[in-house]
Amino acid sequence: MKKYDFDAPVNRHNTNSYKWDSLDMENVIPLWVADMDFKTAPCIIEALKKRVEHGVFGYTRVPDEYYEATINWFKRRHNWEIQATDIIYTSGVVPAISAIIKALTNPGDKVIIQTPVYNCFFSSIRNNECEPSENTLKYNGDYYTIDFEDLERRVADPKAKLLLLCNPHNPSGRVWNYNELSRIYDICKKNDVIVVSDEIHCELVYPPFVYIPFCSLSEEVAANSIACVSPSKSFNIAGLQIANIICRNEEMRKRIDKAININEVCDVNPFGVLATIAAYNEGEEWLTELIDYLQGNYEYLVSFFNNELPDYPVTKLEGTYLVWVDFRKSGISSGELEEKLIRDGGVWLNPGSMYGTDGEGFMRINIACQRQRLEEGLKRLAKILKKGEY
């Protein structure tokens, strides 16, 4: 018997929600921004309630308990040995990535990304006056793989300094396996390109697939790569702004710590700290049920597309709650389709063009919502696509 009710409706209107309140249109179902419409784990809510009752919210020091919770979580769930000295806390994974780029590159350097990929990778690179080098993933109809030959060419470029890995990958839904991760490291090692792995979606993986922390591949890899993790996606606490950079290499860690301070993202709020401790110490049962519910949502979506929209292939989902769908047969751009769906259909998806030119014609659908809401959103989507009047 399930302990948690993910079907329970939650009204997020008028909460200053970026996802729900960005349009003055209350009839639109938002299946776009990557946060969930579920209340977070009760253990987190209780921890925050206690802190609120104290009534003083001054500057916060991060206690030993925070490091212990993080270390124990990744050891217990993923067999990844982290030391307290490896951890640099900050306000989010995007600020973390930006600080790492600032620390380990110079203006004009290249940072390799595997497109289509999370849109903030582009901005983090360009904001640090570097150039994105796009290692385009191979699309095989409903699945993505890495173009290793192209990766080898890009890594060999003397200007290439970093590879931003996304694992699990947003928006393709891939969870990179051991062989893929090992080959990435071997290629990058030849040319002293450092792998920076964004692993924010690491807990949202569906059986039989397994998340492998990049830095856990070996001691050598741990000493020469960096990971960014956070409970924000898995426990729906992105607004609490908390994340960790995991870096075993002391020299790189010092440079990153300096950049964190230069970027002024070295302080975190008390709620993020307490939420992380509660999530990692007490939230595992809730997370297990969440993953089961999300997998059910994905299976429902696949069945819906097979029956109602067979012309639009759904990419296989191994991890994340973000489903990548090929809408190229609609005959219009993803940006035009986004506008059409909002205006005439009352449903909001992310246009694939956000994630690089390789995403054009695709759309990203956030399935982290109540099943009933997903069902209605997909019905609205099908109604517009079946009309074909663009």
Coordinates of N, CA, C and O in Angstrom, one line a residue, residues 236-390:
N236 N 11.9 18.5 -5.1 CA 11.1 19.7 -5.5 C 11.3 20.8 -4.5 O 10.4 21.4 -4.0
I237 N 12.6 21.2 -4.3 CA 12.9 22.3 -3.5 C 13.9 23.3 -4.2 O 14.7 23.9 -3.5
A238 N 13.7 23.4 -5.5 CA 14.6 24.3 -6.2 C 14.6 25.7 -5.7 O 15.6 26.4 -5.7
G239 N 13.4 26.2 -5.2 CA 13.3 27.5 -4.6 C 14.1 27.8 -3.4 O 14.3 28.9 -3.0
L240 N 14.6 26.7 -2.7 CA 15.4 26.9 -1.5 C 16.9 27.1 -1.8 O 17.7 27.4 -0.9
Q241 N 17.2 26.9 -3.1 CA 18.6 27.3 -3.6 C 19.7 26.7 -2.8 O 20.4 27.4 -2.0
I242 N 20.0 25.5 -3.1 CA 21.1 24.8 -2.4 C 21.7 23.7 -3.4 O 20.9 23.1 -4.1
A243 N 23.0 23.6 -3.4 CA 23.6 22.6 -4.3 C 25.1 22.4 -3.8 O 25.6 23.2 -3.0
N244 N 25.7 21.3 -4.3 CA 27.0 21.0 -3.9 C 27.9 20.8 -5.1 O 27.5 20.1 -6.0
I245 N 29.1 21.3 -5.1 CA 30.1 20.9 -6.0 C 31.0 19.9 -5.3 O 31.4 20.1 -4.2
I246 N 31.3 18.8 -6.0 CA 32.1 17.7 -5.4 C 33.4 17.7 -6.2 O 33.4 17.4 -7.4
C247 N 34.5 18.0 -5.6 CA 35.8 18.1 -6.2 C 36.9 17.6 -5.3 O 37.2 18.2 -4.3
R248 N 37.5 16.5 -5.7 CA 38.5 15.8 -4.9 C 39.9 16.6 -5.1 O 40.7 16.6 -4.2
N249 N 40.1 17.1 -6.3 CA 41.4 17.7 -6.6 C 41.5 19.1 -5.8 O 40.8 20.0 -6.1
E250 N 42.5 19.1 -5.0 CA 42.7 20.3 -4.1 C 43.0 21.6 -4.8 O 42.4 22.6 -4.5
E251 N 43.8 21.5 -5.8 CA 44.1 22.7 -6.6 C 42.9 23.3 -7.3 O 42.6 24.5 -7.3
M252 N 42.2 22.4 -8.0 CA 40.9 22.8 -8.7 C 39.9 23.3 -7.7 O 39.3 24.3 -7.9
R253 N 39.8 22.7 -6.5 CA 38.9 23.1 -5.5 C 39.1 24.5 -5.0 O 38.2 25.3 -4.8
K254 N 40.4 24.8 -4.8 CA 40.8 26.1 -4.3 C 40.4 27.2 -5.4 O 39.9 28.3 -5.0
R255 N 40.6 26.9 -6.6 CA 40.3 27.8 -7.7 C 38.8 28.0 -7.8 O 38.3 29.1 -8.0
I256 N 38.0 26.9 -7.7 CA 36.6 27.0 -7.7 C 36.0 27.8 -6.5 O 35.1 28.6 -6.7
D257 N 36.6 27.5 -5.4 CA 36.1 28.2 -4.2 C 36.3 29.7 -4.3 O 35.5 30.5 -3.9
K258 N 37.5 30.1 -4.9 CA 37.7 31.5 -5.2 C 36.7 32.1 -6.1 O 36.2 33.2 -5.9
A259 N 36.4 31.3 -7.2 CA 35.4 31.8 -8.1 C 34.0 31.9 -7.5 O 33.2 32.8 -7.9
I260 N 33.6 31.0 -6.7 CA 32.4 31.0 -5.9 C 32.3 32.3 -5.2 O 31.2 33.0 -5.2
N261 N 33.3 32.7 -4.5 CA 33.4 34.0 -3.8 C 33.3 35.2 -4.7 O 32.7 36.2 -4.4
I262 N 34.1 35.1 -5.8 CA 34.0 36.2 -6.8 C 32.6 36.4 -7.3 O 32.1 37.6 -7.5
N263 N 31.9 35.3 -7.6 CA 30.6 35.4 -8.1 C 29.5 35.7 -7.0 O 28.3 35.8 -7.3
E264 N 30.0 35.8 -5.8 CA 29.1 36.0 -4.6 C 28.0 35.0 -4.5 O 26.8 35.4 -4.2
V265 N 28.3 33.7 -4.7 CA 27.3 32.7 -4.4 C 27.8 31.7 -3.4 O 27.6 30.5 -3.5
C266 N 28.5 32.3 -2.4 CA 29.1 31.5 -1.4 C 28.3 31.3 -0.1 O 28.6 30.5 0.8
D267 N 27.1 32.0 -0.1 CA 26.2 31.9 1.1 C 25.0 31.2 0.7 O 24.5 31.3 -0.4
V268 N 24.4 30.4 1.6 CA 23.2 29.7 1.4 C 22.2 30.0 2.5 O 22.6 30.5 3.6
N269 N 20.9 29.7 2.3 CA 19.9 30.1 3.3 C 19.6 28.9 4.3 O 19.9 27.8 3.9
P270 N 19.1 29.2 5.4 CA 18.9 28.1 6.4 C 18.0 27.1 6.0 O 18.1 25.9 6.3
F271 N 17.0 27.4 5.1 CA 16.0 26.5 4.7 C 16.6 25.4 3.7 O 16.3 24.3 3.8
G272 N 17.5 25.9 2.9 CA 18.1 24.9 2.0 C 19.0 23.9 2.7 O 19.0 22.7 2.4
V273 N 19.7 24.4 3.7 CA 20.5 23.5 4.5 C 19.7 22.5 5.2 O 20.0 21.2 5.2
L274 N 18.6 22.9 5.9 CA 17.8 22.0 6.7 C 17.0 21.0 5.8 O 16.9 19.8 6.1
A275 N 16.6 21.5 4.6 CA 15.9 20.7 3.7 C 16.8 19.6 3.1 O 16.3 18.4 3.0
T276 N 18.0 19.9 2.9 CA 19.0 18.9 2.4 C 19.2 17.8 3.4 O 19.2 16.6 3.1
I277 N 19.4 18.2 4.7 CA 19.6 17.2 5.7 C 18.4 16.3 5.9 O 18.5 15.1 6.0
A278 N 17.2 16.9 5.9 CA 16.0 16.1 6.0 C 15.8 15.2 4.8 O 15.5 14.0 5.0
A279 N 16.0 15.7 3.6 CA 15.8 14.8 2.4 C 16.8 13.6 2.5 O 16.3 12.5 2.2
Y280 N 18.0 13.9 2.7 CA 19.0 12.8 2.7 C 19.0 11.9 3.8 O 19.3 10.7 3.7
N281 N 18.5 12.3 5.0 CA 18.4 11.5 6.1 C 17.1 10.7 6.3 O 17.0 9.6 6.8
E282 N 16.0 11.3 5.7 CA 14.6 10.8 6.0 C 13.8 10.7 4.8 O 12.6 10.2 4.9
G283 N 14.2 11.1 3.6 CA 13.3 11.2 2.5 C 13.3 10.1 1.5 O 12.7 10.1 0.4
E284 N 14.0 9.0 1.8 CA 14.2 7.9 0.8 C 12.9 7.2 0.4 O 12.7 6.9 -0.8
E285 N 12.1 6.9 1.4 CA 10.9 6.2 1.1 C 9.9 7.1 0.2 O 9.3 6.5 -0.7
W286 N 9.9 8.4 0.5 CA 9.1 9.3 -0.3 C 9.6 9.3 -1.8 O 8.8 9.2 -2.7
L287 N 10.9 9.3 -1.9 CA 11.5 9.4 -3.2 C 11.2 8.1 -4.0 O 10.9 8.2 -5.2
T288 N 11.3 7.0 -3.4 CA 11.0 5.7 -4.0 C 9.6 5.7 -4.6 O 9.4 5.3 -5.8
E289 N 8.6 6.2 -3.8 CA 7.2 6.2 -4.3 C 7.1 7.3 -5.4 O 6.3 7.1 -6.4
L290 N 7.8 8.4 -5.3 CA 7.7 9.4 -6.4 C 8.2 8.8 -7.7 O 7.5 9.0 -8.7
I291 N 9.3 8.1 -7.7 CA 9.9 7.6 -8.9 C 8.9 6.6 -9.6 O 8.7 6.6 -10.8
D292 N 8.2 5.8 -8.7 CA 7.2 4.8 -9.2 C 6.1 5.6 -9.9 O 5.6 5.2 -11.0
Y293 N 5.6 6.7 -9.3 CA 4.5 7.5 -9.8 C 4.9 8.1 -11.1 O 4.2 8.1 -12.1
L294 N 6.1 8.7 -11.2 CA 6.6 9.3 -12.4 C 6.7 8.3 -13.6 O 6.4 8.6 -14.7
Q295 N 7.2 7.1 -13.2 CA 7.3 6.1 -14.3 C 5.9 5.8 -14.8 O 5.7 5.5 -16.0
G296 N 4.9 5.7 -13.9 CA 3.5 5.5 -14.4 C 3.0 6.6 -15.3 O 2.3 6.4 -16.3
N297 N 3.4 7.9 -15.0 CA 3.1 9.0 -15.8 C 3.7 8.8 -17.2 O 3.1 9.1 -18.3
Y298 N 5.0 8.4 -17.2 CA 5.6 8.2 -18.5 C 5.0 7.1 -19.3 O 4.7 7.3 -20.6
E299 N 4.6 6.0 -18.7 CA 4.0 4.9 -19.4 C 2.6 5.4 -19.9 O 2.2 5.0 -21.1
Y300 N 1.9 6.2 -19.2 CA 0.6 6.7 -19.7 C 0.8 7.6 -20.9 O 0.1 7.5 -21.9
L301 N 1.9 8.5 -20.8 CA 2.1 9.4 -22.0 C 2.5 8.6 -23.2 O 2.0 8.9 -24.3
V302 N 3.3 7.5 -23.1 CA 3.7 6.7 -24.2 C 2.5 6.1 -24.9 O 2.3 6.0 -26.1
S303 N 1.6 5.5 -24.0 CA 0.4 4.9 -24.5 C -0.5 5.9 -25.2 O -1.1 5.6 -26.3
F304 N -0.6 7.1 -24.7 CA -1.4 8.1 -25.3 C -0.9 8.5 -26.7 O -1.6 8.6 -27.6
F305 N 0.4 8.7 -26.8 CA 1.0 9.0 -28.1 C 0.8 7.9 -29.1 O 0.5 8.1 -30.3
N306 N 1.0 6.7 -28.6 CA 0.9 5.5 -29.5 C -0.5 5.4 -30.1 O -0.7 5.1 -31.3
N307 N -1.5 5.8 -29.3 CA -2.9 5.6 -29.7 C -3.4 6.9 -30.4 O -4.2 6.8 -31.3
E308 N -3.0 8.1 -29.9 CA -3.6 9.3 -30.4 C -2.7 10.1 -31.3 O -3.2 10.9 -32.2
L309 N -1.4 10.0 -31.1 CA -0.5 10.9 -31.9 C 0.7 10.0 -32.4 O 1.8 10.3 -32.1
P310 N 0.4 9.0 -33.2 CA 1.5 8.0 -33.6 C 2.5 8.6 -34.5 O 3.6 8.0 -34.7
D311 N 2.2 9.8 -35.1 CA 3.2 10.4 -36.0 C 4.3 11.2 -35.2 O 5.3 11.7 -35.9
Y312 N 4.2 11.2 -33.9 CA 5.2 12.0 -33.1 C 5.9 11.1 -32.2 O 5.4 10.8 -31.1
P313 N 7.2 10.7 -32.5 CA 7.9 9.7 -31.7 C 8.3 10.2 -30.3 O 8.8 11.4 -30.2
V314 N 8.1 9.4 -29.3 CA 8.5 9.8 -28.0 C 9.8 9.1 -27.7 O 10.0 7.9 -27.9
T315 N 10.8 9.9 -27.2 CA 12.1 9.4 -26.9 C 12.0 8.5 -25.6 O 11.3 8.9 -24.7
K316 N 12.8 7.4 -25.6 CA 12.8 6.6 -24.4 C 13.3 7.3 -23.2 O 14.3 8.0 -23.3
L317 N 12.6 7.2 -22.1 CA 13.0 7.9 -20.9 C 13.7 7.0 -19.9 O 13.1 6.0 -19.4
E318 N 15.0 7.2 -19.7 CA 15.7 6.4 -18.7 C 15.8 7.2 -17.3 O 15.9 6.6 -16.3
G319 N 15.8 8.5 -17.4 CA 15.9 9.3 -16.2 C 15.4 10.7 -16.5 O 15.2 11.1 -17.6
T320 N 15.1 11.5 -15.4 CA 14.5 12.8 -15.3 C 13.0 12.6 -15.5 O 12.5 11.5 -15.7
Y321 N 12.3 13.7 -15.3 CA 10.8 13.7 -15.5 C 10.5 14.5 -16.7 O 9.4 15.1 -16.8
L322 N 11.4 14.6 -17.7 CA 11.3 15.5 -18.8 C 11.3 14.6 -20.1 O 12.3 14.0 -20.4
V323 N 10.2 14.6 -20.8 CA 10.0 13.7 -21.9 C 10.3 14.5 -23.2 O 9.7 15.6 -23.4
W324 N 11.1 14.0 -24.1 CA 11.5 14.6 -25.3 C 10.8 14.0 -26.5 O 10.9 12.8 -26.7
V325 N 10.0 14.8 -27.2 CA 9.2 14.3 -28.3 C 9.5 15.0 -29.6 O 9.6 16.2 -29.7
D326 N 9.5 14.2 -30.7 CA 9.8 14.6 -32.0 C 8.5 15.1 -32.7 O 7.6 14.3 -33.1
F327 N 8.3 16.4 -32.9 CA 7.1 17.0 -33.5 C 7.4 17.5 -34.9 O 6.6 18.4 -35.4
R328 N 8.4 17.1 -35.5 CA 8.8 17.6 -36.8 C 7.8 17.4 -37.9 O 7.6 18.2 -38.8
K329 N 6.9 16.4 -37.7 CA 5.9 16.1 -38.7 C 4.8 17.1 -38.7 O 3.9 17.2 -39.6
S330 N 4.8 18.0 -37.6 CA 3.8 19.0 -37.6 C 4.0 20.1 -38.7 O 3.1 20.8 -39.1
G331 N 5.3 20.2 -39.1 CA 5.6 21.1 -40.2 C 5.9 22.5 -39.8 O 6.1 23.4 -40.7
I332 N 5.8 22.8 -38.5 CA 6.2 24.1 -38.1 C 7.3 24.1 -37.0 O 7.6 23.0 -36.5
S333 N 7.9 25.2 -36.7 CA 9.0 25.3 -35.8 C 8.5 25.0 -34.4 O 7.3 25.2 -34.1
S334 N 9.4 24.6 -33.5 CA 9.0 24.3 -32.1 C 8.5 25.6 -31.4 O 7.6 25.6 -30.6
G335 N 9.1 26.8 -31.8 CA 8.7 28.0 -31.2 C 7.3 28.4 -31.6 O 6.5 28.8 -30.8
E336 N 7.0 28.2 -32.9 CA 5.6 28.4 -33.4 C 4.6 27.5 -32.7 O 3.5 27.9 -32.4
L337 N 5.0 26.2 -32.6 CA 4.1 25.2 -31.9 C 3.9 25.6 -30.5 O 2.7 25.4 -30.0
E338 N 4.9 26.0 -29.8 CA 4.7 26.5 -28.4 C 3.7 27.5 -28.3 O 2.7 27.4 -27.5
E339 N 3.8 28.6 -29.1 CA 2.8 29.7 -29.1 C 1.4 29.2 -29.5 O 0.4 29.6 -28.9
K340 N 1.3 28.3 -30.5 CA 0.0 27.8 -30.9 C -0.7 27.0 -29.8 O -1.9 27.2 -29.5
L341 N 0.1 26.2 -29.1 CA -0.4 25.4 -28.0 C -0.9 26.2 -26.8 O -1.9 25.9 -26.2
I342 N -0.2 27.3 -26.5 CA -0.6 28.1 -25.4 C -1.8 28.9 -25.8 O -2.8 28.9 -25.1
R343 N -1.8 29.5 -27.0 CA -2.9 30.4 -27.4 C -4.2 29.6 -27.7 O -5.3 30.0 -27.2
D344 N -4.1 28.5 -28.4 CA -5.3 27.8 -28.8 C -5.6 26.6 -28.1 O -6.7 26.1 -28.1
G345 N -4.6 26.0 -27.4 CA -4.8 24.7 -26.8 C -4.8 24.8 -25.3 O -5.3 23.8 -24.6
G346 N -4.2 25.8 -24.7 CA -4.2 25.9 -23.2 C -3.3 25.0 -22.6 O -3.5 24.5 -21.5
V347 N -2.1 24.7 -23.3 CA -1.1 23.8 -22.7 C 0.2 24.4 -23.1 O 0.4 24.8 -24.2
W348 N 1.2 24.3 -22.2 CA 2.5 25.0 -22.4 C 3.6 23.9 -22.3 O 3.8 23.3 -21.3
L349 N 4.4 23.8 -23.4 CA 5.5 22.9 -23.5 C 6.8 23.7 -23.8 O 6.7 24.8 -24.2
N350 N 7.9 23.2 -23.5 CA 9.2 23.8 -23.8 C 9.5 23.5 -25.3 O 9.6 22.4 -25.7
P351 N 9.9 24.6 -26.1 CA 10.3 24.3 -27.5 C 11.7 23.8 -27.5 O 12.6 24.2 -26.8
G352 N 11.9 22.8 -28.4 CA 13.2 22.1 -28.4 C 14.3 23.1 -28.8 O 15.5 22.8 -28.5
S353 N 14.0 24.2 -29.5 CA 15.1 25.1 -30.0 C 15.8 25.8 -28.8 O 16.9 26.3 -29.0
M354 N 15.2 25.7 -27.6 CA 15.9 26.2 -26.4 C 17.2 25.5 -26.2 O 18.1 26.1 -25.5
Y355 N 17.3 24.3 -26.6 CA 18.4 23.4 -26.2 C 19.4 23.2 -27.3 O 20.2 22.3 -27.3
G356 N 19.4 24.2 -28.2 CA 20.4 24.2 -29.3 C 19.7 23.9 -30.6 O 18.5 23.5 -30.7
T357 N 20.4 24.2 -31.7 CA 19.8 24.0 -33.0 C 19.4 22.6 -33.3 O 18.4 22.3 -34.1
D358 N 20.0 21.6 -32.6 CA 19.7 20.2 -32.8 C 18.3 19.9 -32.2 O 17.8 18.8 -32.5
G359 N 17.8 20.8 -31.4 CA 16.5 20.5 -30.8 C 15.3 21.0 -31.6 O 14.2 20.8 -31.2
E360 N 15.6 21.8 -32.6 CA 14.5 22.3 -33.4 C 13.6 21.2 -33.9 O 14.0 20.2 -34.4
G361 N 12.3 21.5 -33.8 CA 11.2 20.5 -34.2 C 10.8 19.6 -33.1 O 9.8 18.8 -33.2
F362 N 11.5 19.6 -31.9 CA 11.2 18.8 -30.8 C 10.5 19.6 -29.7 O 10.6 20.8 -29.7
M363 N 9.9 19.0 -28.8 CA 9.3 19.7 -27.6 C 9.6 18.8 -26.4 O 9.8 17.6 -26.4
R364 N 9.8 19.5 -25.2 CA 10.0 18.9 -24.0 C 8.8 19.0 -23.1 O 8.2 20.1 -22.9
I365 N 8.4 17.8 -22.6 CA 7.1 17.8 -21.8 C 7.5 17.3 -20.3 O 8.1 16.3 -20.1
N366 N 7.1 18.2 -19.4 CA 7.3 17.9 -17.9 C 6.2 17.0 -17.4 O 5.0 17.5 -17.4
I367 N 6.4 15.8 -17.0 CA 5.4 14.9 -16.6 C 5.3 14.8 -15.1 O 4.6 14.0 -14.5
A368 N 6.0 15.7 -14.4 CA 6.0 15.7 -12.9 C 4.8 16.5 -12.4 O 4.9 17.5 -11.8
C369 N 3.6 15.9 -12.6 CA 2.4 16.5 -12.1 C 1.4 15.4 -11.9 O 1.6 14.2 -12.2
Q370 N 0.2 15.8 -11.3 CA -0.8 14.8 -11.0 C -1.3 14.1 -12.3 O -1.4 14.8 -13.4
R371 N -1.6 12.9 -12.3 CA -2.0 12.1 -13.5 C -3.1 12.8 -14.2 O -3.2 12.9 -15.4
Q372 N -4.1 13.2 -13.5 CA -5.3 13.9 -14.1 C -4.9 15.1 -14.8 O -5.4 15.3 -15.9
R373 N -4.0 15.9 -14.3 CA -3.5 17.1 -15.0 C -2.7 16.7 -16.3 O -2.9 17.4 -17.3
L374 N -1.9 15.7 -16.2 CA -1.2 15.2 -17.4 C -2.2 14.8 -18.5 O -2.0 15.1 -19.6
E375 N -3.2 14.0 -18.0 CA -4.2 13.5 -19.0 C -4.8 14.7 -19.7 O -5.0 14.6 -21.0
E376 N -5.2 15.7 -19.0 CA -5.9 16.8 -19.6 C -5.0 17.6 -20.5 O -5.4 18.0 -21.6
G377 N -3.7 17.8 -20.1 CA -2.8 18.5 -20.9 C -2.5 17.8 -22.2 O -2.4 18.4 -23.3
L378 N -2.4 16.4 -22.2 CA -2.2 15.7 -23.4 C -3.4 15.7 -24.3 O -3.3 15.7 -25.6
K379 N -4.6 15.7 -23.8 CA -5.8 15.8 -24.6 C -5.8 17.1 -25.3 O -6.2 17.2 -26.5
R380 N -5.5 18.2 -24.6 CA -5.4 19.5 -25.3 C -4.4 19.5 -26.4 O -4.6 20.1 -27.4
L381 N -3.3 18.9 -26.1 CA -2.2 18.8 -27.1 C -2.7 18.1 -28.4 O -2.5 18.6 -29.5
A382 N -3.3 17.0 -28.2 CA -3.8 16.1 -29.3 C -4.9 16.9 -30.1 O -4.9 16.8 -31.3
K383 N -5.7 17.6 -29.4 CA -6.8 18.4 -30.1 C -6.2 19.3 -31.1 O -6.7 19.4 -32.3
I384 N -5.1 20.0 -30.7 CA -4.5 21.0 -31.6 C -3.8 20.3 -32.8 O -3.9 20.7 -33.9
L385 N -3.0 19.3 -32.4 CA -2.2 18.6 -33.5 C -3.1 17.9 -34.5 O -2.8 17.8 -35.7
K386 N -4.2 17.4 -34.1 CA -5.1 16.7 -35.0 C -5.8 17.6 -35.9 O -6.1 17.3 -37.1
K387 N -6.0 18.9 -35.5 CA -6.6 19.9 -36.4 C -5.6 20.2 -37.5 O -6.0 20.4 -38.6
G388 N -4.3 20.4 -37.1 CA -3.3 20.7 -38.1 C -3.5 22.0 -38.7 O -3.0 22.3 -39.8
E389 N -4.2 22.9 -38.1 CA -4.4 24.3 -38.6 C -3.4 25.3 -38.0 O -3.6 25.8 -36.9
Y390 N -2.2 25.5 -38.6 CA -1.2 26.3 -38.1 C -1.1 27.7 -38.8 O -0.3 28.5 -38.4

